[in-house]
């Protein structure tokens, strides 16, 4: 398992809304890196001052990894393959797009993805192997 970890949006949403995963997050020995995709998703849904403060702390305390041009292009190609093989709706593909970008970014940096979104990330990992840590 990689010593570098990117926490998916689902982990932080579980933490912020239900207090889940706090012990695991605090006890993690991984080198934590943020995904700019995850931060964008979190900022889009933030509505409370404590959520804003949490996001500012994440940005300040952990380096942010951003998808490269290659990751963006590969994400479109991969989603095209997923569409052809699964016939997902455009809405489902749109929902998967950010998760694909998170996976491709993690692969670029040799990082693992920590997520509670088992179905989405296991589907993507069938097409692009990624080190997943499912909580």
mmCIF file of C-alpha atoms in Angstrom:
data_model
loop_
_atom_site.group_PDB
_atom_site.id
_atom_site.type_symbol
_atom_site.label_atom_id
_atom_site.label_comp_id
_atom_site.label_asym_id
_atom_site.label_seq_id
_atom_site.Cartn_x
_atom_site.Cartn_y
_atom_site.Cartn_z
ATOM 1 C CA UNK A 1 0.000 0.000 0.000
ATOM 2 C CA UNK A 2 1.329 3.420 -0.953
ATOM 3 C CA UNK A 3 2.573 5.731 1.782
ATOM 4 C CA UNK A 4 0.922 8.674 -0.020
ATOM 5 C CA UNK A 5 -2.854 8.991 0.325
ATOM 6 C CA UNK A 6 -5.508 11.133 -1.291
ATOM 7 C CA UNK A 7 -8.791 11.231 0.605
ATOM 8 C CA UNK A 8 -11.814 11.202 -1.683
ATOM 9 C CA UNK A 9 -14.655 13.661 -1.240
ATOM 10 C CA UNK A 10 -16.805 10.907 0.295
ATOM 11 C CA UNK A 11 -14.445 10.577 3.285
ATOM 12 C CA UNK A 12 -14.569 14.288 4.083
ATOM 13 C CA UNK A 13 -18.333 14.484 3.600
ATOM 14 C CA UNK A 14 -18.786 11.523 5.965
ATOM 15 C CA UNK A 15 -16.476 13.269 8.443
ATOM 16 C CA UNK A 16 -18.092 16.714 8.213
ATOM 17 C CA UNK A 17 -21.721 15.585 8.219
ATOM 18 C CA UNK A 18 -21.639 12.523 10.466
ATOM 19 C CA UNK A 19 -18.320 12.575 12.304
ATOM 20 C CA UNK A 20 -17.329 9.302 10.617
ATOM 21 C CA UNK A 21 -13.696 8.264 10.050
ATOM 22 C CA UNK A 22 -12.268 10.742 12.579
ATOM 23 C CA UNK A 23 -10.167 8.106 14.354
ATOM 24 C CA UNK A 24 -8.865 6.662 11.080
ATOM 25 C CA UNK A 25 -7.988 10.099 9.729
ATOM 26 C CA UNK A 26 -6.221 11.135 12.932
ATOM 27 C CA UNK A 27 -4.317 7.823 13.172
ATOM 28 C CA UNK A 28 -3.245 7.748 9.538
ATOM 29 C CA UNK A 29 0.506 7.557 9.037
ATOM 30 C CA UNK A 30 0.217 8.263 5.325
ATOM 31 C CA UNK A 31 1.585 11.353 3.640
ATOM 32 C CA UNK A 32 -1.707 13.124 3.024
ATOM 33 C CA UNK A 33 -2.145 14.972 -0.237
ATOM 34 C CA UNK A 34 -5.220 16.848 -1.373
ATOM 35 C CA UNK A 35 -6.756 16.506 -4.783
ATOM 36 C CA UNK A 36 -7.769 19.807 -6.363
ATOM 37 C CA UNK A 37 -10.785 17.890 -7.683
ATOM 38 C CA UNK A 38 -11.827 16.895 -4.157
ATOM 39 C CA UNK A 39 -11.316 20.417 -2.831
ATOM 40 C CA UNK A 40 -13.398 21.805 -5.685
ATOM 41 C CA UNK A 41 -16.236 19.386 -4.915
ATOM 42 C CA UNK A 42 -16.078 20.251 -1.224
ATOM 43 C CA UNK A 43 -16.063 24.013 -1.833
ATOM 44 C CA UNK A 44 -19.037 23.625 -4.186
ATOM 45 C CA UNK A 45 -21.094 22.038 -1.408
ATOM 46 C CA UNK A 46 -19.820 23.994 1.600
ATOM 47 C CA UNK A 47 -22.479 26.069 3.335
ATOM 48 C CA UNK A 48 -21.334 26.523 6.951
ATOM 49 C CA UNK A 49 -18.511 28.573 8.485
ATOM 50 C CA UNK A 50 -16.972 25.440 10.031
ATOM 51 C CA UNK A 51 -16.881 23.797 6.594
ATOM 52 C CA UNK A 52 -15.125 26.841 5.138
ATOM 53 C CA UNK A 53 -12.617 26.765 7.983
ATOM 54 C CA UNK A 54 -12.004 23.034 7.488
ATOM 55 C CA UNK A 55 -11.357 23.534 3.773
ATOM 56 C CA UNK A 56 -8.947 26.397 4.410
ATOM 57 C CA UNK A 57 -7.032 24.143 6.832
ATOM 58 C CA UNK A 58 -6.876 21.340 4.260
ATOM 59 C CA UNK A 59 -5.515 23.746 1.653
ATOM 60 C CA UNK A 60 -2.983 25.240 4.056
ATOM 61 C CA UNK A 61 -1.673 22.042 5.666
ATOM 62 C CA UNK A 62 -1.511 19.519 2.818
ATOM 63 C CA UNK A 63 -0.055 19.846 -0.694
ATOM 64 C CA UNK A 64 -2.601 19.928 -3.493
ATOM 65 C CA UNK A 65 -2.239 17.586 -6.478
ATOM 66 C CA UNK A 66 -3.937 18.625 -9.715
ATOM 67 C CA UNK A 67 -4.805 16.522 -12.771
ATOM 68 C CA UNK A 68 -2.418 17.048 -15.648
ATOM 69 C CA UNK A 69 -3.350 17.639 -19.262
ATOM 70 C CA UNK A 70 -2.639 13.948 -19.853
ATOM 71 C CA UNK A 71 -5.005 13.015 -16.979
ATOM 72 C CA UNK A 72 -7.782 15.160 -18.462
ATOM 73 C CA UNK A 73 -7.405 13.651 -21.919
ATOM 74 C CA UNK A 74 -7.197 10.113 -20.550
ATOM 75 C CA UNK A 75 -10.290 10.718 -18.417
ATOM 76 C CA UNK A 76 -12.371 11.457 -21.512
ATOM 77 C CA UNK A 77 -11.047 8.390 -23.295
ATOM 78 C CA UNK A 78 -11.698 6.203 -20.255
ATOM 79 C CA UNK A 79 -15.221 7.531 -19.794
ATOM 80 C CA UNK A 80 -15.889 6.810 -23.472
ATOM 81 C CA UNK A 81 -14.855 3.191 -22.903
ATOM 82 C CA UNK A 82 -16.977 2.967 -19.752
ATOM 83 C CA UNK A 83 -19.932 4.372 -21.690
ATOM 84 C CA UNK A 84 -19.561 1.919 -24.579
ATOM 85 C CA UNK A 85 -19.313 -1.057 -22.225
ATOM 86 C CA UNK A 86 -21.959 -0.035 -19.662
ATOM 87 C CA UNK A 87 -24.308 2.366 -21.485
ATOM 88 C CA UNK A 88 -24.472 4.715 -18.496
ATOM 89 C CA UNK A 89 -26.543 7.854 -18.830
ATOM 90 C CA UNK A 90 -24.777 11.160 -19.469
ATOM 91 C CA UNK A 91 -25.587 12.101 -15.853
ATOM 92 C CA UNK A 92 -23.875 8.978 -14.503
ATOM 93 C CA UNK A 93 -20.811 9.621 -16.665
ATOM 94 C CA UNK A 94 -20.697 13.211 -15.413
ATOM 95 C CA UNK A 95 -20.828 11.916 -11.828
ATOM 96 C CA UNK A 96 -17.965 9.500 -12.553
ATOM 97 C CA UNK A 97 -15.782 12.089 -14.271
ATOM 98 C CA UNK A 98 -14.376 13.665 -11.106
ATOM 99 C CA UNK A 99 -13.743 10.237 -9.586
ATOM 100 C CA UNK A 100 -11.845 9.212 -12.723
ATOM 101 C CA UNK A 101 -9.737 12.377 -12.440
ATOM 102 C CA UNK A 102 -8.983 11.581 -8.788
ATOM 103 C CA UNK A 103 -7.887 8.056 -9.745
ATOM 104 C CA UNK A 104 -5.702 9.225 -12.626
ATOM 105 C CA UNK A 105 -4.075 11.907 -10.468
ATOM 106 C CA UNK A 106 -3.394 9.368 -7.701
ATOM 107 C CA UNK A 107 -1.825 6.984 -10.229
ATOM 108 C CA UNK A 108 0.397 9.796 -11.540
ATOM 109 C CA UNK A 109 1.796 10.357 -8.055
ATOM 110 C CA UNK A 110 1.878 6.737 -6.891
ATOM 111 C CA UNK A 111 -0.762 7.522 -4.278
ATOM 112 C CA UNK A 112 -3.624 5.463 -2.964
ATOM 113 C CA UNK A 113 -7.199 6.707 -2.890
ATOM 114 C CA UNK A 114 -9.036 6.501 0.408
ATOM 115 C CA UNK A 115 -12.792 6.421 -0.218
ATOM 116 C CA UNK A 116 -16.121 5.227 1.103
ATOM 117 C CA UNK A 117 -17.540 5.256 -2.448
ATOM 118 C CA UNK A 118 -16.939 1.576 -3.078
ATOM 119 C CA UNK A 119 -19.092 1.132 -6.186
ATOM 120 C CA UNK A 120 -17.741 4.090 -8.140
ATOM 121 C CA UNK A 121 -14.077 3.504 -7.438
ATOM 122 C CA UNK A 122 -14.223 -0.264 -7.852
ATOM 123 C CA UNK A 123 -15.837 0.285 -11.257
ATOM 124 C CA UNK A 124 -13.073 2.707 -12.282
ATOM 125 C CA UNK A 125 -10.364 0.385 -10.959
ATOM 126 C CA UNK A 126 -11.578 -2.297 -13.380
ATOM 127 C CA UNK A 127 -10.341 -0.003 -16.143
ATOM 128 C CA UNK A 128 -7.351 1.650 -14.428
ATOM 129 C CA UNK A 129 -5.740 -0.141 -11.527
ATOM 130 C CA UNK A 130 -5.391 2.073 -8.500
ATOM 131 C CA UNK A 131 -4.426 1.413 -4.914
ATOM 132 C CA UNK A 132 -7.777 1.708 -3.093
ATOM 133 C CA UNK A 133 -8.331 1.914 0.632
ATOM 134 C CA UNK A 134 -12.073 1.405 1.190
ATOM 135 C CA UNK A 135 -13.491 2.720 4.477
#
